[in-house]
PDB file of C-alpha atoms in Angstrom:
ATOM      1  CA  MET A1170       0.000   0.000   0.000  1.00  0.00           C
ATOM      2  CA  LYS A1171       2.870   2.362   0.849  1.00  0.00           C
ATOM      3  CA  TYR A1172       4.342   1.762  -2.603  1.00  0.00           C
ATOM      4  CA  LEU A1173       1.053   2.646  -4.338  1.00  0.00           C
ATOM      5  CA  ILE A1174       0.672   5.837  -2.289  1.00  0.00           C
ATOM      6  CA  ARG A1175       4.236   6.872  -3.145  1.00  0.00           C
ATOM      7  CA  ALA A1176       3.626   6.197  -6.847  1.00  0.00           C
ATOM      8  CA  LEU A1177       0.441   8.288  -6.791  1.00  0.00           C
ATOM      9  CA  LYS A1178       2.234  11.126  -5.005  1.00  0.00           C
ATOM     10  CA  TYR A1179       4.971  11.162  -7.637  1.00  0.00           C
ATOM     11  CA  PHE A1180       2.415  11.079 -10.450  1.00  0.00           C
ATOM     12  CA  VAL A1181       0.678  14.148  -9.005  1.00  0.00           C
ATOM     13  CA  TYR A1182       4.077  15.794  -8.441  1.00  0.00           C
ATOM     14  CA  PHE A1183       5.121  15.247 -12.083  1.00  0.00           C
ATOM     15  CA  VAL A1184       1.799  16.573 -13.395  1.00  0.00           C
ATOM     16  CA  LEU A1185       2.009  19.685 -11.188  1.00  0.00           C
ATOM     17  CA  LEU A1186       5.612  20.276 -12.212  1.00  0.00           C
ATOM     18  CA  LEU A1187       4.677  20.097 -15.907  1.00  0.00           C
ATOM     19  CA  ALA A1188       1.710  22.416 -15.333  1.00  0.00           C
ATOM     20  CA  ILE A1189       3.921  24.987 -13.588  1.00  0.00           C
ATOM     21  CA  ILE A1190       6.530  24.856 -16.351  1.00  0.00           C
ATOM     22  CA  LEU A1191       3.916  25.182 -19.095  1.00  0.00           C
ATOM     23  CA  ALA A1192       2.173  28.040 -17.266  1.00  0.00           C
ATOM     24  CA  ALA A1193       5.480  29.881 -16.962  1.00  0.00           C
ATOM     25  CA  LEU A1194       6.244  29.375 -20.650  1.00  0.00           C
ATOM     26  CA  ILE A1195       2.793  30.617 -21.646  1.00  0.00           C
ATOM     27  CA  LEU A1196       2.960  33.637 -19.319  1.00  0.00           C
ATOM     28  CA  LEU A1197       6.390  34.563 -20.680  1.00  0.00           C
ATOM     29  CA  GLY A1198       5.053  34.328 -24.221  1.00  0.00           C
ATOM     30  CA  LEU A1199       7.415  31.519 -25.174  1.00  0.00           C
ATOM     31  CA  ALA A1200       4.576  29.086 -25.938  1.00  0.00           C
ATOM     32  CA  GLU A1201       0.974  29.324 -27.073  1.00  0.00           C
ATOM     33  CA  ALA A1202      -1.886  28.422 -24.762  1.00  0.00           C
ATOM     34  CA  ASP A1203      -3.715  26.337 -27.371  1.00  0.00           C
ATOM     35  CA  PRO A1204      -2.965  22.611 -26.769  1.00  0.00           C
ATOM     36  CA  ALA A1205      -3.324  21.923 -30.500  1.00  0.00           C
ATOM     37  CA  THR A1206      -0.232  24.050 -31.138  1.00  0.00           C
ATOM     38  CA  LEU A1207       1.482  23.601 -27.785  1.00  0.00           C
ATOM     39  CA  PHE A1208       2.046  19.868 -28.312  1.00  0.00           C
ATOM     40  CA  ARG A1209       2.982  18.033 -31.498  1.00  0.00           C
ATOM     41  CA  ASN A1210       0.011  15.653 -31.274  1.00  0.00           C
ATOM     42  CA  GLY A1211      -2.396  18.233 -29.890  1.00  0.00           C
ATOM     43  CA  TYR A1212      -4.968  16.849 -27.471  1.00  0.00           C
ATOM     44  CA  ASP A1213      -3.684  13.287 -27.927  1.00  0.00           C
ATOM     45  CA  SER A1214      -0.531  14.394 -26.134  1.00  0.00           C
ATOM     46  CA  TYR A1215      -2.436  14.601 -22.833  1.00  0.00           C
ATOM     47  CA  TRP A1216      -2.923  10.860 -22.495  1.00  0.00           C
ATOM     48  CA  GLN A1217       0.568  10.175 -23.859  1.00  0.00           C
ATOM     49  CA  ILE A1218       2.130  12.452 -21.251  1.00  0.00           C
ATOM     50  CA  ALA A1219      -0.086  10.981 -18.518  1.00  0.00           C
ATOM     51  CA  LEU A1220       0.959   7.465 -19.532  1.00  0.00           C
ATOM     52  CA  MET A1221       4.644   8.443 -19.505  1.00  0.00           C
ATOM     53  CA  PHE A1222       4.265  10.042 -16.048  1.00  0.00           C
ATOM     54  CA  ALA A1223       2.372   6.971 -14.761  1.00  0.00           C
ATOM     55  CA  VAL A1224       5.188   4.661 -15.852  1.00  0.00           C
ATOM     56  CA  LEU A1225       7.833   6.945 -14.367  1.00  0.00           C
ATOM     57  CA  ALA A1226       5.904   7.371 -11.099  1.00  0.00           C
ATOM     58  CA  GLY A1227       5.331   3.622 -10.923  1.00  0.00           C
ATOM     59  CA  VAL A1228       9.030   2.834 -11.244  1.00  0.00           C
ATOM     60  CA  TYR A1229      10.554   5.669  -9.211  1.00  0.00           C
ATOM     61  CA  PRO A1230       9.786   4.279  -5.713  1.00  0.00           C
ATOM     62  CA  LEU A1231      11.803   1.164  -6.602  1.00  0.00           C
ATOM     63  CA  PHE A1232      14.924   3.246  -7.080  1.00  0.00           C
ATOM     64  CA  GLY A1233      14.195   6.262  -4.884  1.00  0.00           C
ATOM     65  CA  PHE A1234      13.860   4.398  -1.579  1.00  0.00           C
ATOM     66  CA  MET A1235      16.102   1.843   0.073  1.00  0.00           C
ATOM     67  CA  LYS A1236      17.091  -0.077   3.192  1.00  0.00           C
ATOM     68  CA  LYS A1237      20.707  -0.207   4.329  1.00  0.00           C
ATOM     69  CA  ASP A1238      22.406  -1.945   7.236  1.00  0.00           C
ATOM     70  CA  VAL A1239      24.818   0.215   9.216  1.00  0.00           C
ATOM     71  CA  LEU A1240      27.422  -1.134  11.624  1.00  0.00           C
ATOM     72  CA  THR A1241      27.236   0.744  14.932  1.00  0.00           C
ATOM     73  CA  PRO A1242      29.022  -1.260  17.637  1.00  0.00           C
ATOM     74  CA  GLY A1243      28.031  -0.821  21.249  1.00  0.00           C
ATOM     75  CA  GLU A1244      25.071  -0.977  23.559  1.00  0.00           C
ATOM     76  CA  TYR A1245      22.007   1.020  22.574  1.00  0.00           C
ATOM     77  CA  ALA A1246      22.193   3.273  25.630  1.00  0.00           C
ATOM     78  CA  GLU A1247      25.816   4.151  24.758  1.00  0.00           C
ATOM     79  CA  ILE A1248      25.297   4.890  21.058  1.00  0.00           C
ATOM     80  CA  ARG A1249      21.878   6.587  21.249  1.00  0.00           C
ATOM     81  CA  PRO A1250      23.254  10.107  21.989  1.00  0.00           C
ATOM     82  CA  ASP A1251      25.680   9.845  19.048  1.00  0.00           C
ATOM     83  CA  VAL A1252      22.921   8.655  16.706  1.00  0.00           C
ATOM     84  CA  LEU A1253      20.686  11.529  17.803  1.00  0.00           C
ATOM     85  CA  SER A1254      23.485  14.074  17.282  1.00  0.00           C
ATOM     86  CA  VAL A1255      24.224  12.746  13.769  1.00  0.00           C
ATOM     87  CA  MET A1256      20.557  12.919  12.812  1.00  0.00           C
ATOM     88  CA  GLU A1257      20.199  16.432  14.253  1.00  0.00           C
ATOM     89  CA  SER A1258      23.261  17.563  12.307  1.00  0.00           C
ATOM     90  CA  LYS A1259      21.579  16.308   9.123  1.00  0.00           C
ATOM     91  CA  GLY A1260      18.422  18.338   9.853  1.00  0.00           C
ATOM     92  CA  TYR A1261      16.270  15.590  11.357  1.00  0.00           C
ATOM     93  CA  GLU A1262      14.352  15.512  14.623  1.00  0.00           C
ATOM     94  CA  LEU A1263      13.249  12.484  16.613  1.00  0.00           C
ATOM     95  CA  GLU A1264       9.645  11.684  15.787  1.00  0.00           C
ATOM     96  CA  LYS A1265       9.169   8.578  17.911  1.00  0.00           C
ATOM     97  CA  GLU A1266      11.144   5.958  19.742  1.00  0.00           C
ATOM     98  CA  GLU A1267       9.778   2.466  20.220  1.00  0.00           C
ATOM     99  CA  GLY A1268      12.198   0.403  22.242  1.00  0.00           C
ATOM    100  CA  GLU A1269      15.474   0.555  20.309  1.00  0.00           C
ATOM    101  CA  ASN A1270      13.834   1.611  17.018  1.00  0.00           C
ATOM    102  CA  LEU A1271      13.924   5.278  16.079  1.00  0.00           C
ATOM    103  CA  SER A1272      11.946   7.335  13.576  1.00  0.00           C
ATOM    104  CA  PHE A1273      13.051  10.778  12.393  1.00  0.00           C
ATOM    105  CA  ARG A1274      11.444  13.550  10.324  1.00  0.00           C
ATOM    106  CA  LEU A1275      12.999  16.639   8.752  1.00  0.00           C
ATOM    107  CA  ARG A1276      12.798  19.783  10.886  1.00  0.00           C
ATOM    108  CA  SER A1277      12.335  22.145   7.944  1.00  0.00           C
ATOM    109  CA  ARG A1278       8.766  22.359   6.652  1.00  0.00           C
ATOM    110  CA  ALA A1279      10.000  23.543   3.244  1.00  0.00           C
ATOM    111  CA  ALA A1280      12.220  20.468   2.906  1.00  0.00           C
ATOM    112  CA  ARG A1281       9.313  18.238   3.940  1.00  0.00           C
ATOM    113  CA  VAL A1282       7.039  19.778   1.316  1.00  0.00           C
ATOM    114  CA  SER A1283       9.688  19.502  -1.394  1.00  0.00           C
ATOM    115  CA  ARG A1284       9.917  15.776  -0.667  1.00  0.00           C
ATOM    116  CA  MET A1285       6.127  15.399  -0.589  1.00  0.00           C
ATOM    117  CA  TRP A1286       6.208  14.401   3.090  1.00  0.00           C
ATOM    118  CA  GLU A1287       8.307  11.335   2.230  1.00  0.00           C
ATOM    119  CA  ASP A1288      11.055  12.465   4.590  1.00  0.00           C
ATOM    120  CA  ARG A1289      10.831   9.815   7.302  1.00  0.00           C
ATOM    121  CA  ILE A1290      14.022   7.932   8.166  1.00  0.00           C
ATOM    122  CA  THR A1291      13.584   4.861  10.344  1.00  0.00           C
ATOM    123  CA  LEU A1292      16.389   3.156  12.222  1.00  0.00           C
ATOM    124  CA  SER A1293      15.522  -0.399  13.231  1.00  0.00           C
ATOM    125  CA  ARG A1294      17.910  -1.978  15.704  1.00  0.00           C
ATOM    126  CA  THR A1295      19.737  -5.100  14.549  1.00  0.00           C
ATOM    127  CA  PHE A1296      22.382  -7.250  16.216  1.00  0.00           C
ATOM    128  CA  SER A1297      25.273  -5.294  14.671  1.00  0.00           C
ATOM    129  CA  GLY A1298      23.753  -1.817  14.457  1.00  0.00           C
ATOM    130  CA  PHE A1299      20.766  -0.416  12.625  1.00  0.00           C
ATOM    131  CA  THR A1300      18.815  -0.917   9.416  1.00  0.00           C
ATOM    132  CA  LEU A1301      18.074   2.484   7.901  1.00  0.00           C
ATOM    133  CA  GLU A1302      15.040   2.949   5.649  1.00  0.00           C
ATOM    134  CA  GLY A1303      13.984   5.998   3.649  1.00  0.00           C
ATOM    135  CA  LEU A1304      14.907   8.098   0.621  1.00  0.00           C
ATOM    136  CA  ARG A1305      17.993   6.678  -1.080  1.00  0.00           C
ATOM    137  CA  ARG A1306      19.987   9.920  -1.177  1.00  0.00           C
ATOM    138  CA  ASP A1307      19.397  10.560   2.519  1.00  0.00           C
ATOM    139  CA  ILE A1308      20.069   6.980   3.590  1.00  0.00           C
ATOM    140  CA  VAL A1309      23.419   6.881   1.794  1.00  0.00           C
ATOM    141  CA  ARG A1310      24.473  10.190   3.322  1.00  0.00           C
ATOM    142  CA  ILE A1311      23.353   9.288   6.856  1.00  0.00           C
ATOM    143  CA  ALA A1312      24.771   5.741   6.698  1.00  0.00           C
ATOM    144  CA  TYR A1313      28.179   7.083   5.673  1.00  0.00           C
ATOM    145  CA  THR A1314      28.128   9.631   8.514  1.00  0.00           C
ATOM    146  CA  LEU A1315      27.066   7.078  11.134  1.00  0.00           C
ATOM    147  CA  GLU A1316      29.656   4.528  10.053  1.00  0.00           C
ATOM    148  CA  SER A1317      32.377   7.186  10.021  1.00  0.00           C
ATOM    149  CA  LYS A1318      31.417   8.430  13.478  1.00  0.00           C
ATOM    150  CA  PHE A1319      31.415   4.987  15.062  1.00  0.00           C
ATOM    151  CA  ARG A1320      34.580   3.944  13.231  1.00  0.00           C
ATOM    152  CA  ASN A1321      36.346   7.030  14.612  1.00  0.00           C
ATOM    153  CA  ASN A1322      35.000   6.418  18.145  1.00  0.00           C
ATOM    154  CA  GLU A1323      36.750   3.044  18.279  1.00  0.00           C
TER     155      GLU A1323
END
């Protein structure tokens, strides 16, 4: 269900982005407002563009989100303050803590809106550290920072 919701969000995002770009082009006088002249195939272009956006939105969550295991040696009580400081330095705030599992959200509302409220990073405790889940670009950045911090602490 989460995958379908993400795909629908990205479809709406792509459509809104195209609408904003076309509106700007029309307002600047760089394009005509008539769809018959705006697009090569006229009105048929609407369903073609919608189909292209649907395919792109359907595939993007596969590549845009990931899970990654991060090695963070030590007891949870010992490493928790360091994990919190890393996440705060990356612009995240603790949303909830359930046992040894943590969930973070971005502090900045503008950043949350730009990511369509898909800004949650979850850290699930494993035997050797944490499993991070969220947007790929954020997970890679945070995983590298956490591993570096705990490698330097040893």
